[in-house]
Amino acid sequence: MTDDFLNKLHYAENLKNAIVCSVILESLKKRVSVTLITDKAYTSEDVRFAKDTVRGFVPELFDCAVEIVKLTPDCDMVKRKISEALSENFRTVYVTLDEEDIKVTKTDEGFEYEISVMESVPVGSDFCDRISGCLKKSYCGEFKGSYKNNKKSASEIEVEEEEENTEFEVPIRRFGIADFHFIEGTEKQTEAIYLSDVNFESEKVIVCGKIEDINERTFKNGKNKDKPYYVFTINDNTAVQRLTYFPRLKSIDKIKTLKVGDGIVCTCKSELYNGYLRLTANLIDSGCFPVGFIPEKRMSKPVPRFYSVVKPKPYSDIEQTDMFSKSVIPECLKGKTFVVFDLETTGLNCAASSGNMDRIIEIGAYKVVDGVISESFTTFINPKKKLSDEIIRLTGITEEMVADAPDYEQVMPDFFKFCDGAVLVGHNIAGFDFKFVDYYCARCGYMLERKIIDTIPLSQELLFLSNYKLNTVADKFGIVFNHHRAIDDALVTAKIFIELIKIKKSLPKLQ
């Protein structure tokens, strides 16, 4: 039916290259909204023609609305899409390519491209047709493709694969300790590991930071007597970490003089407990990070060359409400990429310093390119722990749904690749979602850049509502969705983000 619709639509000269971006059915409102993308300037007569054409394919009991968006890709955008199409459909070709092996030229009717393929790699007679078909799902115009053979040898490719699979160990960062003084140790410590880098087990780890909180507690010893121990929360400007300390009798009076704001140097043991890393201090001395200390940027594993477990899918929307209004896409969204995401987790604890970080059970994400939602990324994640009745009731995610799902070590490399080069967007992303993905990506060696936009303060700036919960903001824009599922929350957040930017007409400062 889509082909019949497009054949009729293409009778209009200005719509002859148009494609369908989304078809949205609102059952309760009995309305169908269709968004078209064209590469040519269009008139009000073209809009009327498009609406009449849509009307012929929509049951009479439904109203219909049509919006046309003009979007003209450039050569770099087409080249990236060709690379994605090769990765999804011709993996053997994809892994042999260098950047210069794909050449794209703009023509009056669209684009021409040429792909240089290793002579020994078969591609089939429909190779270019399939690539062009992928391009036409995203962009208007004609796409004429060809390929030529190159003389790359198999041995070159083997070397590349070997390098691709080489383990990458993220270097551990350290800073020099200032103003060191003994409290109970006997060995002067000169360097401490960044708290944010302590993600491994070790019998001896030296950390240093200012005390943010001290709690004195008691435990029963073997003789059933109460014995004191302390829980310190320290900050070294890279992370906040909680550690436990059991004092010696000879040093307990000195430890009791420590207060919030003091700098301490802790010789610790780091170990996994119930799946989480915890620190236990064996010795505490005095010291702090240097004045004016600015943490150096942590090296990250390189972006994976291809997706492994979770592969993005082209975005299509048949049930959600209309993300477009009659206004055009703001210029500030064009030429930029955003990843809008949401999580479901085993709980609300997103502070690794507490020693009991909750776990991700679902990621839902959408990529917004040039103001248009173009791809989705979704997966369950096996938390390797029992889900609480409250989480099951709230999210509808059951033990069975996550039992066979990949774990975060498998998912996060793919999510990191999906986010590469994008600004991250979410509803309460600064206070919740980013902390989770940042922590679990880092556990895998991938360092996310903190380039984020939170739609809560953006909504507070632009809207006057009783509260700014996701469903309240969605109601403002007439968006109906299944709340408390990551993929649905991410989609509605993407739509809200676009609508808010249409109102603001500029991007907010990154947080």
XYZ file of C-alpha atoms in Angstrom:
511
model
C 0.000 0.000 0.000
C 2.917 2.330 0.710
C 4.153 1.937 -2.867
C 0.686 2.793 -4.239
C 0.546 5.864 -2.017
C 3.992 7.096 -3.082
C 3.279 6.480 -6.759
C 0.279 8.831 -6.547
C 2.127 11.344 -4.374
C 5.013 11.527 -6.845
C 2.719 12.967 -9.532
C 3.390 16.355 -7.927
C 6.646 17.767 -9.307
C 7.847 19.109 -5.950
C 7.024 15.802 -4.252
C 8.403 13.428 -6.848
C 11.235 12.376 -4.517
C 9.257 12.526 -1.245
C 9.433 9.698 1.297
C 7.298 8.825 4.307
C 8.956 9.782 7.588
C 6.193 8.598 9.936
C 2.583 7.458 9.977
C 0.966 8.068 13.360
C -2.380 6.592 14.373
C -4.210 8.143 17.337
C -7.009 5.685 18.018
C -8.720 7.701 20.747
C -8.721 10.897 18.703
C -9.496 9.024 15.484
C -6.753 10.815 13.636
C -3.954 9.774 11.314
C -0.941 12.068 10.973
C 1.555 11.599 8.146
C 4.930 13.318 7.951
C 6.663 13.464 4.570
C 10.234 14.444 3.771
C 11.028 16.124 0.469
C 14.204 17.552 -0.976
C 12.478 20.301 -2.987
C 10.791 23.571 -2.075
C 7.033 23.008 -1.889
C 3.925 25.169 -2.001
C 0.584 25.254 -0.185
C -0.871 23.577 -3.262
C 1.562 20.680 -2.750
C 0.403 20.348 0.870
C -3.238 20.221 -0.255
C -2.374 17.628 -2.906
C -0.521 15.525 -0.333
C -3.448 15.719 2.095
C -5.919 14.703 -0.639
C -3.661 11.764 -1.517
C -3.461 10.681 2.133
C -7.217 11.032 2.432
C -7.657 8.398 -0.244
C -5.829 5.835 1.907
C -7.405 6.664 5.287
C -10.822 5.329 6.446
C -13.509 8.001 6.473
C -14.067 7.829 10.229
C -10.505 9.150 10.783
C -9.355 12.730 10.378
C -6.020 13.113 8.651
C -3.193 15.608 8.969
C -0.135 16.022 6.767
C 3.139 17.844 7.317
C 5.926 18.154 4.771
C 9.497 18.698 5.943
C 12.217 19.812 3.548
C 15.472 17.981 4.265
C 18.450 17.927 1.903
C 21.336 15.679 2.976
C 24.954 16.469 2.227
C 27.646 14.091 0.995
C 28.951 13.328 4.487
C 25.464 12.347 5.697
C 24.999 10.028 2.725
C 28.451 8.542 3.251
C 27.652 7.763 6.908
C 24.382 6.143 5.901
C 26.140 3.995 3.275
C 28.603 2.864 5.942
C 25.720 1.936 8.253
C 23.980 0.044 5.455
C 27.146 -1.909 4.709
C 27.598 -2.728 8.396
C 24.055 -4.089 8.612
C 23.825 -5.879 5.256
C 27.335 -6.569 3.953
C 29.531 -7.144 6.990
C 32.290 -8.871 4.982
C 32.577 -5.790 2.762
C 32.288 -3.394 5.706
C 35.240 -4.794 7.670
C 37.553 -4.420 4.653
C 36.747 -0.732 4.031
C 38.775 2.353 4.784
C 37.187 5.807 4.904
C 38.437 6.690 1.417
C 36.818 3.565 -0.074
C 33.402 5.290 -0.162
C 33.098 8.286 -2.479
C 29.892 10.360 -2.738
C 29.077 13.097 -5.257
C 26.011 15.355 -5.269
C 24.079 15.635 -8.558
C 21.049 17.624 -9.718
C 18.787 14.620 -9.109
C 20.361 13.299 -5.910
C 23.668 11.542 -5.282
C 26.089 9.201 -6.987
C 28.367 6.953 -4.979
C 31.174 4.514 -5.637
C 32.371 1.808 -3.227
C 35.805 0.233 -3.526
C 35.470 -3.479 -2.693
C 38.263 -6.005 -2.200
C 38.484 -8.137 -5.326
C 38.125 -11.445 -3.471
C 34.915 -10.390 -1.638
C 31.703 -11.329 -3.525
C 28.886 -8.785 -3.342
C 26.110 -10.030 -5.635
C 24.247 -8.373 -8.477
C 21.853 -6.516 -6.137
C 24.637 -4.918 -4.072
C 24.073 -1.298 -5.109
C 20.287 -1.698 -5.304
C 20.186 -2.753 -1.663
C 22.441 0.106 -0.576
C 20.319 2.608 -2.529
C 17.191 1.122 -0.965
C 18.605 1.823 2.503
C 19.419 5.399 1.500
C 15.904 5.998 0.166
C 14.426 5.062 3.534
C 16.125 8.099 5.048
C 16.683 10.622 2.255
C 14.925 11.923 -0.837
C 16.324 11.962 -4.340
C 17.886 9.498 -6.716
C 20.836 7.385 -5.617
C 23.003 5.852 -8.311
C 25.660 3.487 -7.060
C 28.544 1.520 -8.470
C 31.444 -0.448 -7.100
C 34.939 -1.237 -8.248
C 37.446 -3.848 -7.178
C 40.616 -2.955 -5.318
C 43.795 -4.927 -4.788
C 43.767 -5.183 -0.996
C 45.188 -8.449 0.247
C 43.604 -10.732 2.791
C 46.670 -10.443 4.998
C 45.991 -6.716 5.446
C 42.480 -7.465 6.644
C 43.685 -10.090 9.082
C 46.028 -7.554 10.670
C 43.143 -5.110 11.031
C 40.945 -7.728 12.674
C 43.747 -8.668 15.068
C 44.132 -5.036 16.084
C 40.365 -4.656 16.429
C 40.198 -7.522 18.914
C 43.243 -6.497 20.939
C 42.397 -5.915 24.579
C 42.531 -2.264 25.598
C 43.346 -1.537 29.220
C 42.299 1.899 30.449
C 45.257 3.526 32.245
C 44.725 4.257 35.943
C 45.229 7.922 36.804
C 47.004 9.184 39.902
C 47.724 12.534 41.550
C 50.433 13.634 43.982
C 49.374 13.832 47.630
C 49.869 17.215 49.331
C 50.470 17.924 53.041
C 50.923 14.292 54.056
C 51.169 13.583 57.818
C 51.111 10.285 59.666
C 48.151 9.379 61.845
C 48.639 5.640 62.147
C 50.661 4.519 59.136
C 54.423 3.962 58.939
C 54.956 4.426 55.188
C 54.735 7.869 53.584
C 52.300 7.887 50.648
C 53.112 10.184 47.731
C 50.463 9.253 45.126
C 46.772 8.369 45.219
C 44.531 6.764 42.611
C 41.600 8.793 41.333
C 38.476 7.617 43.163
C 36.668 7.425 39.824
C 39.268 4.896 38.621
C 38.930 2.475 41.530
C 36.870 -0.189 39.763
C 39.065 -3.224 40.423
C 39.828 -5.605 43.290
C 43.119 -5.150 45.124
C 44.662 -5.839 48.517
C 46.212 -2.358 48.580
C 44.753 0.793 47.052
C 45.814 4.297 48.104
C 43.025 6.911 47.858
C 42.889 10.471 49.116
C 40.153 13.063 49.468
C 38.290 15.495 51.684
C 35.791 14.118 54.190
C 32.186 14.930 53.271
C 30.514 12.793 55.934
C 31.435 10.653 58.959
C 29.163 8.101 60.593
C 30.107 6.162 63.724
C 28.388 2.795 63.986
C 28.736 -0.377 66.044
C 28.921 -4.107 65.422
C 28.865 -7.170 67.670
C 32.223 -8.868 68.054
C 32.791 -12.542 68.832
C 32.116 -11.908 72.517
C 28.786 -10.203 71.672
C 30.161 -6.820 72.693
C 29.549 -3.608 70.766
C 32.588 -2.364 68.877
C 32.753 0.938 66.950
C 33.490 1.332 63.260
C 33.303 4.329 60.932
C 31.855 5.006 57.508
C 33.674 7.876 55.764
C 32.462 9.564 52.593
C 35.327 11.286 50.760
C 35.599 13.402 47.604
C 38.725 13.922 45.467
C 37.084 16.034 42.716
C 36.763 12.963 40.459
C 34.191 10.983 42.446
C 32.575 10.604 45.819
C 33.286 7.304 47.555
C 32.149 5.667 50.768
C 34.577 3.497 52.693
C 34.431 1.515 55.922
C 37.063 1.715 58.652
C 37.536 -0.464 61.753
C 39.836 1.509 64.101
C 42.716 0.185 66.149
C 42.596 0.792 69.890
C 45.856 2.777 69.806
C 44.620 5.190 67.121
C 40.912 5.550 67.855
C 41.367 8.818 69.779
C 43.142 10.401 66.789
C 40.468 9.155 64.383
C 37.772 10.717 66.566
C 39.351 14.155 66.020
C 38.759 13.961 62.242
C 35.940 16.158 60.961
C 34.117 17.074 57.765
C 36.453 19.052 55.496
C 39.648 17.335 56.629
C 41.819 15.610 54.033
C 42.681 11.975 54.610
C 44.860 9.375 52.896
C 43.488 5.846 53.122
C 45.300 2.578 52.519
C 42.383 0.352 51.484
C 41.364 -3.063 50.329
C 38.949 -3.076 47.392
C 36.745 -6.124 46.880
C 33.549 -7.182 45.184
C 30.615 -7.788 47.493
C 27.215 -8.844 46.085
C 28.380 -7.644 42.683
C 29.514 -4.206 43.887
C 32.938 -2.844 44.706
C 33.498 -1.763 48.302
C 36.489 -0.154 50.014
C 37.697 -1.006 53.511
C 40.385 1.268 54.977
C 43.186 -0.471 56.863
C 45.175 2.692 57.641
C 44.206 6.365 57.731
C 46.677 9.251 57.538
C 46.365 12.968 56.826
C 46.765 14.516 53.380
C 44.836 15.947 50.424
C 44.895 16.528 46.687
C 46.997 19.523 45.527
C 45.561 23.037 45.538
C 44.011 23.786 42.134
C 43.900 20.094 41.241
C 42.157 19.593 37.874
C 41.581 15.923 36.988
C 43.060 14.863 33.687
C 40.677 13.428 31.120
C 40.501 9.668 31.335
C 41.392 7.667 28.258
C 38.619 5.535 26.849
C 38.530 2.373 24.864
C 38.079 3.284 21.192
C 34.559 3.304 19.786
C 33.732 -0.255 18.659
C 33.925 -0.606 14.898
C 30.585 -2.381 14.641
C 27.643 -3.341 16.829
C 27.905 -6.675 18.555
C 24.737 -7.498 20.547
C 22.297 -4.595 20.161
C 21.893 -3.139 16.676
C 19.995 0.109 16.048
C 16.891 -0.058 13.906
C 15.428 2.564 11.575
C 12.731 4.509 13.387
C 9.117 4.015 12.351
C 6.102 5.169 14.333
C 2.575 3.917 13.769
C 0.883 4.399 17.146
C 2.480 7.313 18.942
C 1.153 10.855 18.759
C 2.373 13.468 16.337
C 5.815 14.860 17.106
C 5.459 17.602 14.499
C 3.550 20.828 14.694
C 3.031 23.196 11.793
C 6.307 24.917 12.614
C 9.427 23.938 10.725
C 12.388 22.208 12.306
C 14.539 24.834 14.064
C 17.850 25.624 12.422
C 19.687 24.910 15.701
C 18.774 21.208 15.387
C 20.106 20.844 11.856
C 23.559 19.411 11.408
C 23.504 18.007 14.949
C 22.931 14.584 16.478
C 21.227 13.842 19.784
C 20.613 10.554 21.576
C 17.531 10.700 23.758
C 17.419 7.825 26.221
C 15.670 6.456 29.278
C 16.376 3.575 31.652
C 14.524 1.140 33.849
C 16.552 0.015 36.842
C 16.354 -2.285 39.856
C 16.001 0.758 42.116
C 16.738 4.450 42.531
C 20.274 4.305 43.920
C 22.496 5.937 41.307
C 25.361 6.870 43.663
C 28.274 4.454 43.386
C 29.709 5.971 46.572
C 26.917 4.350 48.585
C 28.378 0.940 47.783
C 25.034 -0.390 46.546
C 24.556 0.956 43.022
C 21.354 -0.302 41.438
C 21.433 -1.978 38.056
C 19.997 -1.243 34.628
C 17.321 -3.644 33.367
C 16.261 -1.809 30.195
C 17.703 0.853 27.891
C 15.535 2.674 25.382
C 17.139 5.291 23.125
C 16.346 7.245 19.964
C 18.752 9.118 17.720
C 17.637 12.552 16.515
C 19.522 13.727 13.426
C 18.805 17.136 11.872
C 15.697 17.417 14.054
C 14.232 14.096 12.850
C 14.021 10.898 14.911
C 15.910 8.413 12.760
C 16.934 5.317 14.763
C 16.003 3.336 17.851
C 18.176 1.342 20.264
C 16.484 -0.899 22.801
C 17.338 -3.896 24.914
C 16.677 -5.579 28.224
C 19.716 -6.147 30.446
C 20.088 -9.067 32.812
C 20.755 -7.512 36.251
C 21.890 -10.856 37.686
C 19.734 -10.299 40.739
C 16.103 -10.809 41.666
C 13.686 -8.026 40.700
C 11.592 -6.597 43.499
C 7.804 -6.875 43.379
C 7.643 -3.068 43.299
C 9.842 -2.810 40.183
C 7.875 -5.559 38.441
C 4.617 -3.769 39.266
C 5.944 -0.348 38.239
C 7.605 -1.323 34.944
C 5.827 -4.509 33.925
C 9.272 -6.071 33.407
C 9.376 -9.593 34.804
C 12.145 -12.032 35.724
C 11.407 -13.998 32.554
C 11.877 -10.928 30.353
C 15.429 -10.289 31.569
C 16.526 -13.881 32.212
C 17.989 -14.414 28.728
C 18.975 -10.788 28.132
C 22.640 -9.780 27.680
C 24.491 -8.358 30.684
C 25.752 -4.786 30.843
C 29.274 -5.818 29.794
C 27.806 -6.879 26.427
C 25.394 -3.955 26.006
C 27.463 -0.925 27.007
C 29.976 -1.124 24.111
C 27.034 -0.997 21.682
C 25.375 1.858 23.580
C 28.688 3.774 23.610
C 28.907 3.358 19.824
C 25.286 4.502 19.412
C 26.068 7.663 21.426
C 29.330 8.485 19.643
C 29.371 12.121 18.523
C 25.949 12.868 20.005
C 24.642 15.112 22.771
C 22.736 13.020 25.326
C 19.194 14.080 26.220
C 16.813 12.792 28.884
C 14.131 13.681 31.422
C 16.067 13.952 34.710
C 19.166 12.752 32.890
C 21.506 14.875 35.020
C 20.216 13.532 38.307
C 19.605 9.911 37.364
C 20.012 8.300 33.929
C 23.434 9.699 33.024
C 24.881 8.532 36.353
C 23.897 4.951 35.537
C 25.214 4.799 31.974
C 28.356 6.733 32.911
C 29.091 4.262 35.723
C 28.420 1.084 33.763
C 30.159 2.329 30.598
C 33.204 3.211 32.720
C 33.158 -0.265 34.262
C 33.645 -1.543 30.694
C 36.391 0.985 29.893
C 34.246 3.408 27.846
C 34.275 7.047 28.938
C 31.159 9.007 27.984
C 31.576 12.738 27.482
C 29.330 14.726 29.791
C 27.474 16.589 27.028
C 23.880 16.440 28.235
C 20.591 18.313 27.990
C 17.967 17.688 30.672
C 14.390 18.261 29.549
C 13.178 18.932 33.124
C 14.867 22.353 33.553
C 14.140 23.067 29.883
C 10.426 22.388 30.523
C 10.511 24.512 33.672
C 11.982 27.377 31.680
C 9.446 27.265 28.841
C 6.204 25.837 30.266
C 3.887 26.713 33.143
C 2.687 23.435 34.625
C 1.635 22.116 38.030
C 4.608 19.751 37.947
C 7.187 18.627 35.417
C 6.884 14.864 35.516
C 7.241 13.203 32.127
C 3.551 12.344 31.806
C 2.535 15.910 32.745
C 4.777 17.439 30.080
C 3.592 14.819 27.577
C -0.034 15.768 28.303
C 0.838 19.390 27.516
C 1.765 18.334 23.977
C -1.062 15.800 23.640
C 1.254 12.799 23.619
C -0.122 9.465 24.827
C 2.327 6.733 25.825
C 3.013 3.701 28.021
C 4.791 5.245 31.016
C 7.553 3.420 32.959
C 8.946 1.485 30.035
C 12.293 2.796 28.840
C 11.649 2.564 25.107
C 8.308 4.387 25.397
C 9.636 7.020 27.795
C 12.606 7.651 25.495
C 10.362 8.146 22.468
C 8.075 10.607 24.200
C 11.111 12.452 25.611
C 12.529 12.761 22.087
C 9.262 14.259 20.874
C 9.074 16.608 23.874
C 12.677 17.691 23.294
C 11.961 18.640 19.671
C 8.805 20.528 20.656
C 10.622 22.422 23.428
C 13.381 23.472 21.031
C 10.727 24.650 18.582
C 9.452 26.924 21.351
C 12.887 28.079 22.530
C 14.348 28.342 19.001
C 17.846 27.729 20.400
C 19.689 25.002 22.270
C 20.203 25.299 26.028
C 23.661 25.217 27.549
C 25.019 21.722 28.027
C 25.072 20.534 31.611
